[in-house]
């Protein structure tokens, strides 16, 4: 008797279950991420070894949950705080080719992976900066995004000064905000943060076990 096939596709097919209008360029870029991250992760560890086989679900689809909620208008500027190997910023830069993404991290070697992958797949709307987020004082953005970086109180303290007072770019449905991805029980963390975020359950977007207890927090400026 042979085992039943896994009903959950991996790779780009998984993304296409939830997002249907990729251009051929976007499809080619997403397809290249699997082999490129596998290759780079051997040299510089940016993704846990057990997660690299689940790259499309646990990193790319997870990053794209932000696109399912916030439709960033053409010309918007986004900062990804603590991007590590490029999440959520790099998949979002593929998704929104007319929006600029600035990916920052305090560890330079992680950005080397981001720069190399962005260059190989021809992403021209992404820049990186080796810095601590709280040290940036000369740039403003329409939105900040972030995944798994710091407690909300700190993250909001870093994000708020980086956000425009009003959207610089017409067409954004959302006001300038932090959109961050977090997991687990967030009640205490939200309470001490002094913010009142909207909390969206990702399992409502993606009915897969990985997304249980995963949330997107929307904190407007
Ligand atoms: N966001 C990525 C992801 O989800 O795969 C990386 C998450 S990793 C757990 C946290 C990252 O935040 C690390 O790469 C760390 O260097 C970075 N980081 C922590 N504090 C930071 C700060 N104040 N400014 C910039 N980066 C920071």
PDB file of C-alpha atoms and ligand atoms in Angstrom:
ATOM      1  CA  UNK A   1       0.000   0.000   0.000  1.00  0.00           C
ATOM      2  CA  UNK A   2       1.362   3.420  -0.892  1.00  0.00           C
ATOM      3  CA  UNK A   3       0.956   6.467   1.313  1.00  0.00           C
ATOM      4  CA  UNK A   4      -1.744   8.957   0.324  1.00  0.00           C
ATOM      5  CA  UNK A   5      -0.305  12.019  -1.462  1.00  0.00           C
ATOM      6  CA  UNK A   6       0.095  15.127   0.647  1.00  0.00           C
ATOM      7  CA  UNK A   7      -2.957  17.271  -0.233  1.00  0.00           C
ATOM      8  CA  UNK A   8      -1.129  20.521   0.565  1.00  0.00           C
ATOM      9  CA  UNK A   9       1.035  21.647  -2.345  1.00  0.00           C
ATOM     10  CA  UNK A  10       4.423  23.144  -1.653  1.00  0.00           C
ATOM     11  CA  UNK A  11       6.300  25.703  -3.717  1.00  0.00           C
ATOM     12  CA  UNK A  12       4.673  28.299  -5.896  1.00  0.00           C
ATOM     13  CA  UNK A  13       1.523  26.152  -6.232  1.00  0.00           C
ATOM     14  CA  UNK A  14       0.826  26.799  -2.567  1.00  0.00           C
ATOM     15  CA  UNK A  15       0.998  30.570  -3.114  1.00  0.00           C
ATOM     16  CA  UNK A  16      -1.302  30.229  -6.121  1.00  0.00           C
ATOM     17  CA  UNK A  17      -3.959  28.597  -3.963  1.00  0.00           C
ATOM     18  CA  UNK A  18      -4.392  31.942  -2.236  1.00  0.00           C
ATOM     19  CA  UNK A  19      -3.140  34.531  -4.740  1.00  0.00           C
ATOM     20  CA  UNK A  20      -4.294  34.098  -8.301  1.00  0.00           C
ATOM     21  CA  UNK A  21      -3.017  36.985 -10.376  1.00  0.00           C
ATOM     22  CA  UNK A  22       0.771  36.659 -10.449  1.00  0.00           C
ATOM     23  CA  UNK A  23       2.490  37.904 -13.584  1.00  0.00           C
ATOM     24  CA  UNK A  24       4.993  35.592 -15.333  1.00  0.00           C
ATOM     25  CA  UNK A  25       7.807  37.735 -13.839  1.00  0.00           C
ATOM     26  CA  UNK A  26       6.450  37.346 -10.321  1.00  0.00           C
ATOM     27  CA  UNK A  27       5.972  33.602 -10.801  1.00  0.00           C
ATOM     28  CA  UNK A  28       9.537  33.217 -12.026  1.00  0.00           C
ATOM     29  CA  UNK A  29      10.832  35.265  -9.082  1.00  0.00           C
ATOM     30  CA  UNK A  30       8.873  33.256  -6.504  1.00  0.00           C
ATOM     31  CA  UNK A  31      10.017  30.002  -8.148  1.00  0.00           C
ATOM     32  CA  UNK A  32      13.648  31.002  -7.820  1.00  0.00           C
ATOM     33  CA  UNK A  33      13.367  31.648  -4.080  1.00  0.00           C
ATOM     34  CA  UNK A  34      13.292  27.953  -3.113  1.00  0.00           C
ATOM     35  CA  UNK A  35      16.632  26.957  -4.627  1.00  0.00           C
ATOM     36  CA  UNK A  36      18.260  30.314  -3.796  1.00  0.00           C
ATOM     37  CA  UNK A  37      17.375  30.238  -0.099  1.00  0.00           C
ATOM     38  CA  UNK A  38      18.407  26.565   0.103  1.00  0.00           C
ATOM     39  CA  UNK A  39      21.787  27.453  -1.407  1.00  0.00           C
ATOM     40  CA  UNK A  40      22.386  30.594   0.698  1.00  0.00           C
ATOM     41  CA  UNK A  41      21.154  29.013   3.905  1.00  0.00           C
ATOM     42  CA  UNK A  42      24.012  26.507   3.655  1.00  0.00           C
ATOM     43  CA  UNK A  43      26.480  29.418   3.807  1.00  0.00           C
ATOM     44  CA  UNK A  44      24.704  31.879   6.110  1.00  0.00           C
ATOM     45  CA  UNK A  45      21.965  30.561   8.340  1.00  0.00           C
ATOM     46  CA  UNK A  46      18.899  32.777   7.939  1.00  0.00           C
ATOM     47  CA  UNK A  47      16.180  30.108   8.168  1.00  0.00           C
ATOM     48  CA  UNK A  48      16.081  27.256  10.674  1.00  0.00           C
ATOM     49  CA  UNK A  49      17.135  23.971   9.075  1.00  0.00           C
ATOM     50  CA  UNK A  50      13.794  22.343   9.819  1.00  0.00           C
ATOM     51  CA  UNK A  51      11.948  25.200   8.130  1.00  0.00           C
ATOM     52  CA  UNK A  52      13.844  25.369   4.862  1.00  0.00           C
ATOM     53  CA  UNK A  53      11.707  22.566   3.341  1.00  0.00           C
ATOM     54  CA  UNK A  54       8.616  24.556   4.312  1.00  0.00           C
ATOM     55  CA  UNK A  55       9.948  27.854   2.923  1.00  0.00           C
ATOM     56  CA  UNK A  56       6.887  28.600   0.792  1.00  0.00           C
ATOM     57  CA  UNK A  57       4.421  28.027   3.621  1.00  0.00           C
ATOM     58  CA  UNK A  58       6.274  29.246   6.705  1.00  0.00           C
ATOM     59  CA  UNK A  59       8.154  32.174   5.228  1.00  0.00           C
ATOM     60  CA  UNK A  60       6.779  33.256   1.850  1.00  0.00           C
ATOM     61  CA  UNK A  61       3.041  32.704   2.340  1.00  0.00           C
ATOM     62  CA  UNK A  62       3.356  33.989   5.908  1.00  0.00           C
ATOM     63  CA  UNK A  63       5.001  37.181   4.588  1.00  0.00           C
ATOM     64  CA  UNK A  64       2.294  37.577   1.944  1.00  0.00           C
ATOM     65  CA  UNK A  65      -0.440  37.599   4.589  1.00  0.00           C
ATOM     66  CA  UNK A  66       0.368  41.312   4.809  1.00  0.00           C
ATOM     67  CA  UNK A  67      -0.551  41.672   1.119  1.00  0.00           C
ATOM     68  CA  UNK A  68      -3.858  39.942   1.779  1.00  0.00           C
ATOM     69  CA  UNK A  69      -4.712  42.746   4.190  1.00  0.00           C
ATOM     70  CA  UNK A  70      -2.896  45.879   3.028  1.00  0.00           C
ATOM     71  CA  UNK A  71      -3.014  46.774  -0.648  1.00  0.00           C
ATOM     72  CA  UNK A  72      -0.053  49.181  -0.756  1.00  0.00           C
ATOM     73  CA  UNK A  73      -0.624  51.839  -3.408  1.00  0.00           C
ATOM     74  CA  UNK A  74       1.851  52.405  -6.247  1.00  0.00           C
ATOM     75  CA  UNK A  75       4.718  54.626  -5.053  1.00  0.00           C
ATOM     76  CA  UNK A  76       4.359  53.756  -1.353  1.00  0.00           C
ATOM     77  CA  UNK A  77       7.503  53.340   0.732  1.00  0.00           C
ATOM     78  CA  UNK A  78       7.717  50.487   3.236  1.00  0.00           C
ATOM     79  CA  UNK A  79      10.338  49.683   5.879  1.00  0.00           C
ATOM     80  CA  UNK A  80      10.875  46.098   7.068  1.00  0.00           C
ATOM     81  CA  UNK A  81      12.286  46.245  10.600  1.00  0.00           C
ATOM     82  CA  UNK A  82      14.537  43.296  11.526  1.00  0.00           C
ATOM     83  CA  UNK A  83      14.186  41.596   8.158  1.00  0.00           C
ATOM     84  CA  UNK A  84      16.758  38.846   8.841  1.00  0.00           C
ATOM     85  CA  UNK A  85      16.923  36.854   5.598  1.00  0.00           C
ATOM     86  CA  UNK A  86      14.279  39.089   3.996  1.00  0.00           C
ATOM     87  CA  UNK A  87      10.960  38.333   5.688  1.00  0.00           C
ATOM     88  CA  UNK A  88       8.428  39.706   5.199  1.00  0.00           C
ATOM     89  CA  UNK A  89      10.005  42.373   2.950  1.00  0.00           C
ATOM     90  CA  UNK A  90      11.427  40.347   0.090  1.00  0.00           C
ATOM     91  CA  UNK A  91       8.274  38.369  -0.828  1.00  0.00           C
ATOM     92  CA  UNK A  92       6.289  41.600  -0.476  1.00  0.00           C
ATOM     93  CA  UNK A  93       8.690  43.378  -2.849  1.00  0.00           C
ATOM     94  CA  UNK A  94       7.950  40.677  -5.436  1.00  0.00           C
ATOM     95  CA  UNK A  95       4.232  41.031  -4.807  1.00  0.00           C
ATOM     96  CA  UNK A  96       4.241  44.851  -5.059  1.00  0.00           C
ATOM     97  CA  UNK A  97       6.708  45.730  -7.852  1.00  0.00           C
ATOM     98  CA  UNK A  98       5.616  49.392  -7.868  1.00  0.00           C
ATOM     99  CA  UNK A  99       6.216  49.916  -4.147  1.00  0.00           C
ATOM    100  CA  UNK A 100       9.673  50.452  -2.616  1.00  0.00           C
ATOM    101  CA  UNK A 101      10.898  48.315   0.268  1.00  0.00           C
ATOM    102  CA  UNK A 102      13.734  49.227   2.637  1.00  0.00           C
ATOM    103  CA  UNK A 103      14.894  46.179   4.601  1.00  0.00           C
ATOM    104  CA  UNK A 104      16.930  46.831   7.745  1.00  0.00           C
ATOM    105  CA  UNK A 105      18.664  44.533  10.170  1.00  0.00           C
ATOM    106  CA  UNK A 106      21.308  44.894  12.870  1.00  0.00           C
ATOM    107  CA  UNK A 107      23.210  41.853  11.535  1.00  0.00           C
ATOM    108  CA  UNK A 108      25.060  42.634   8.297  1.00  0.00           C
ATOM    109  CA  UNK A 109      25.639  39.077   7.079  1.00  0.00           C
ATOM    110  CA  UNK A 110      21.889  38.403   6.908  1.00  0.00           C
ATOM    111  CA  UNK A 111      21.509  41.357   4.551  1.00  0.00           C
ATOM    112  CA  UNK A 112      24.193  39.842   2.332  1.00  0.00           C
ATOM    113  CA  UNK A 113      21.757  36.992   1.634  1.00  0.00           C
ATOM    114  CA  UNK A 114      18.931  39.437   0.935  1.00  0.00           C
ATOM    115  CA  UNK A 115      21.079  41.528  -1.430  1.00  0.00           C
ATOM    116  CA  UNK A 116      22.327  38.465  -3.312  1.00  0.00           C
ATOM    117  CA  UNK A 117      18.877  36.949  -3.769  1.00  0.00           C
ATOM    118  CA  UNK A 118      17.291  40.282  -4.746  1.00  0.00           C
ATOM    119  CA  UNK A 119      20.014  40.808  -7.354  1.00  0.00           C
ATOM    120  CA  UNK A 120      19.723  37.292  -8.785  1.00  0.00           C
ATOM    121  CA  UNK A 121      15.968  37.516  -9.270  1.00  0.00           C
ATOM    122  CA  UNK A 122      16.133  41.094 -10.613  1.00  0.00           C
ATOM    123  CA  UNK A 123      14.274  42.884  -7.801  1.00  0.00           C
ATOM    124  CA  UNK A 124      14.891  46.598  -8.293  1.00  0.00           C
ATOM    125  CA  UNK A 125      12.425  47.981  -5.732  1.00  0.00           C
ATOM    126  CA  UNK A 126      14.312  46.721  -2.664  1.00  0.00           C
ATOM    127  CA  UNK A 127      17.148  48.324  -0.695  1.00  0.00           C
ATOM    128  CA  UNK A 128      18.863  47.142   2.490  1.00  0.00           C
ATOM    129  CA  UNK A 129      20.552  48.956   5.366  1.00  0.00           C
ATOM    130  CA  UNK A 130      22.695  47.564   8.158  1.00  0.00           C
ATOM    131  CA  UNK A 131      21.469  49.453  11.207  1.00  0.00           C
ATOM    132  CA  UNK A 132      19.379  49.236  14.318  1.00  0.00           C
ATOM    133  CA  UNK A 133      15.876  50.478  13.523  1.00  0.00           C
ATOM    134  CA  UNK A 134      15.954  52.962  16.398  1.00  0.00           C
ATOM    135  CA  UNK A 135      19.019  54.655  14.903  1.00  0.00           C
ATOM    136  CA  UNK A 136      17.319  55.672  11.642  1.00  0.00           C
ATOM    137  CA  UNK A 137      16.446  59.354  11.864  1.00  0.00           C
ATOM    138  CA  UNK A 138      16.491  60.660   8.308  1.00  0.00           C
ATOM    139  CA  UNK A 139      13.785  58.610   6.548  1.00  0.00           C
ATOM    140  CA  UNK A 140      10.004  58.341   6.642  1.00  0.00           C
ATOM    141  CA  UNK A 141       7.764  55.577   5.337  1.00  0.00           C
ATOM    142  CA  UNK A 142       4.091  54.981   4.578  1.00  0.00           C
ATOM    143  CA  UNK A 143       4.117  51.661   6.425  1.00  0.00           C
ATOM    144  CA  UNK A 144       6.412  49.570   8.616  1.00  0.00           C
ATOM    145  CA  UNK A 145       6.278  45.781   8.441  1.00  0.00           C
ATOM    146  CA  UNK A 146       7.982  43.293  10.711  1.00  0.00           C
ATOM    147  CA  UNK A 147       7.957  39.638  11.748  1.00  0.00           C
ATOM    148  CA  UNK A 148       9.223  38.071  14.955  1.00  0.00           C
ATOM    149  CA  UNK A 149      11.571  40.860  15.998  1.00  0.00           C
ATOM    150  CA  UNK A 150      10.681  42.446  19.345  1.00  0.00           C
ATOM    151  CA  UNK A 151       7.819  42.903  21.806  1.00  0.00           C
ATOM    152  CA  UNK A 152       5.134  45.212  20.426  1.00  0.00           C
ATOM    153  CA  UNK A 153       6.007  48.016  22.872  1.00  0.00           C
ATOM    154  CA  UNK A 154       9.571  48.236  21.544  1.00  0.00           C
ATOM    155  CA  UNK A 155       8.593  47.617  17.954  1.00  0.00           C
ATOM    156  CA  UNK A 156       6.037  50.425  18.070  1.00  0.00           C
ATOM    157  CA  UNK A 157       8.585  52.701  19.735  1.00  0.00           C
ATOM    158  CA  UNK A 158      10.938  52.140  16.794  1.00  0.00           C
ATOM    159  CA  UNK A 159       8.226  52.265  14.103  1.00  0.00           C
ATOM    160  CA  UNK A 160       6.218  55.319  15.087  1.00  0.00           C
ATOM    161  CA  UNK A 161       8.948  57.933  14.402  1.00  0.00           C
ATOM    162  CA  UNK A 162       9.566  56.309  11.004  1.00  0.00           C
ATOM    163  CA  UNK A 163       5.983  56.677   9.798  1.00  0.00           C
ATOM    164  CA  UNK A 164       4.613  59.622   7.853  1.00  0.00           C
ATOM    165  CA  UNK A 165       1.858  61.569   9.568  1.00  0.00           C
ATOM    166  CA  UNK A 166      -0.314  61.081   6.504  1.00  0.00           C
ATOM    167  CA  UNK A 167       0.103  58.740   3.560  1.00  0.00           C
ATOM    168  CA  UNK A 168       2.577  60.302   1.196  1.00  0.00           C
ATOM    169  CA  UNK A 169       1.035  58.344  -1.631  1.00  0.00           C
ATOM    170  CA  UNK A 170      -2.568  58.679  -2.744  1.00  0.00           C
ATOM    171  CA  UNK A 171      -4.576  55.499  -3.030  1.00  0.00           C
ATOM    172  CA  UNK A 172      -3.633  53.816   0.224  1.00  0.00           C
ATOM    173  CA  UNK A 173      -6.757  52.505   1.922  1.00  0.00           C
ATOM    174  CA  UNK A 174      -4.942  52.156   5.248  1.00  0.00           C
ATOM    175  CA  UNK A 175      -3.498  55.061   7.248  1.00  0.00           C
ATOM    176  CA  UNK A 176       0.274  54.936   7.951  1.00  0.00           C
ATOM    177  CA  UNK A 177       0.766  51.982  10.272  1.00  0.00           C
ATOM    178  CA  UNK A 178       2.881  49.169  11.590  1.00  0.00           C
ATOM    179  CA  UNK A 179       1.789  45.789  10.214  1.00  0.00           C
ATOM    180  CA  UNK A 180       3.519  43.071  12.186  1.00  0.00           C
ATOM    181  CA  UNK A 181       3.342  39.302  12.277  1.00  0.00           C
ATOM    182  CA  UNK A 182       3.323  37.613  15.646  1.00  0.00           C
ATOM    183  CA  UNK A 183       2.346  34.278  17.189  1.00  0.00           C
ATOM    184  CA  UNK A 184       0.946  32.888  20.412  1.00  0.00           C
ATOM    185  CA  UNK A 185      -1.075  34.556  23.120  1.00  0.00           C
ATOM    186  CA  UNK A 186      -0.590  38.281  22.595  1.00  0.00           C
ATOM    187  CA  UNK A 187      -2.964  39.728  25.199  1.00  0.00           C
ATOM    188  CA  UNK A 188      -0.310  40.651  27.794  1.00  0.00           C
ATOM    189  CA  UNK A 189       2.121  41.944  25.151  1.00  0.00           C
ATOM    190  CA  UNK A 190      -0.570  44.162  23.634  1.00  0.00           C
ATOM    191  CA  UNK A 191      -1.652  45.428  27.024  1.00  0.00           C
ATOM    192  CA  UNK A 192       1.804  46.629  28.059  1.00  0.00           C
ATOM    193  CA  UNK A 193       2.470  48.094  24.599  1.00  0.00           C
ATOM    194  CA  UNK A 194       0.117  51.054  25.118  1.00  0.00           C
ATOM    195  CA  UNK A 195      -1.297  50.467  21.606  1.00  0.00           C
ATOM    196  CA  UNK A 196      -4.704  49.244  20.518  1.00  0.00           C
ATOM    197  CA  UNK A 197      -3.975  47.178  17.425  1.00  0.00           C
ATOM    198  CA  UNK A 198      -6.471  45.415  15.209  1.00  0.00           C
ATOM    199  CA  UNK A 199      -5.656  41.719  15.445  1.00  0.00           C
ATOM    200  CA  UNK A 200      -6.345  39.447  12.489  1.00  0.00           C
ATOM    201  CA  UNK A 201      -6.127  35.675  12.788  1.00  0.00           C
ATOM    202  CA  UNK A 202      -4.090  34.249   9.917  1.00  0.00           C
ATOM    203  CA  UNK A 203      -5.808  30.872  10.174  1.00  0.00           C
ATOM    204  CA  UNK A 204      -8.874  32.659   8.798  1.00  0.00           C
ATOM    205  CA  UNK A 205      -6.824  33.532   5.700  1.00  0.00           C
ATOM    206  CA  UNK A 206      -4.827  30.331   5.392  1.00  0.00           C
ATOM    207  CA  UNK A 207      -6.527  27.263   6.922  1.00  0.00           C
ATOM    208  CA  UNK A 208      -3.304  25.326   7.523  1.00  0.00           C
ATOM    209  CA  UNK A 209      -2.019  24.055  10.900  1.00  0.00           C
ATOM    210  CA  UNK A 210       1.055  26.336  10.741  1.00  0.00           C
ATOM    211  CA  UNK A 211      -1.142  29.437  10.844  1.00  0.00           C
ATOM    212  CA  UNK A 212      -3.031  28.468  13.985  1.00  0.00           C
ATOM    213  CA  UNK A 213      -2.237  31.070  16.661  1.00  0.00           C
ATOM    214  CA  UNK A 214      -0.528  33.298  14.135  1.00  0.00           C
ATOM    215  CA  UNK A 215      -1.725  36.884  13.881  1.00  0.00           C
ATOM    216  CA  UNK A 216      -1.258  40.079  11.962  1.00  0.00           C
ATOM    217  CA  UNK A 217      -1.362  43.202  14.116  1.00  0.00           C
ATOM    218  CA  UNK A 218      -2.297  46.527  12.534  1.00  0.00           C
ATOM    219  CA  UNK A 219      -1.181  49.538  14.579  1.00  0.00           C
ATOM    220  CA  UNK A 220      -2.109  52.868  12.919  1.00  0.00           C
ATOM    221  CA  UNK A 221       0.020  55.911  13.696  1.00  0.00           C
TER     222      UNK A 221
HETATM  223  N1  LIG B   1      12.009  39.075  10.296  1.00  0.00           N
HETATM  224  C1  LIG B   1      12.848  37.927  10.003  1.00  0.00           C
HETATM  225  C2  LIG B   1      12.020  36.679   9.873  1.00  0.00           C
HETATM  226  O1  LIG B   1      10.867  36.690  10.282  1.00  0.00           O
HETATM  227  O2  LIG B   1      12.532  35.675   9.329  1.00  0.00           O
HETATM  228  C3  LIG B   1      13.951  37.750  11.065  1.00  0.00           C
HETATM  229  C4  LIG B   1      13.440  37.422  12.431  1.00  0.00           C
HETATM  230  S1  LIG B   1      14.766  37.215  13.597  1.00  0.00           S
HETATM  231  C5  LIG B   1      13.984  36.254  14.817  1.00  0.00           C
HETATM  232  C6  LIG B   1      14.888  38.834  14.324  1.00  0.00           C
HETATM  233  C7  LIG B   1      15.749  39.774  13.528  1.00  0.00           C
HETATM  234  O3  LIG B   1      15.597  41.092  14.032  1.00  0.00           O
HETATM  235  C8  LIG B   1      17.213  39.430  13.614  1.00  0.00           C
HETATM  236  O4  LIG B   1      17.735  39.307  12.309  1.00  0.00           O
HETATM  237  C9  LIG B   1      17.831  40.613  14.360  1.00  0.00           C
HETATM  238  O5  LIG B   1      19.138  40.897  13.927  1.00  0.00           O
HETATM  239  C10 LIG B   1      16.854  41.728  14.011  1.00  0.00           C
HETATM  240  N2  LIG B   1      16.772  42.837  14.972  1.00  0.00           N
HETATM  241  C11 LIG B   1      16.523  42.748  16.313  1.00  0.00           C
HETATM  242  N3  LIG B   1      16.504  43.982  16.860  1.00  0.00           N
HETATM  243  C12 LIG B   1      16.717  44.868  15.844  1.00  0.00           C
HETATM  244  C13 LIG B   1      16.807  46.299  15.781  1.00  0.00           C
HETATM  245  N4  LIG B   1      16.653  47.056  16.862  1.00  0.00           N
HETATM  246  N5  LIG B   1      17.028  46.872  14.570  1.00  0.00           N
HETATM  247  C14 LIG B   1      17.187  46.106  13.463  1.00  0.00           C
HETATM  248  N6  LIG B   1      17.125  44.757  13.472  1.00  0.00           N
HETATM  249  C15 LIG B   1      16.902  44.145  14.649  1.00  0.00           C
END
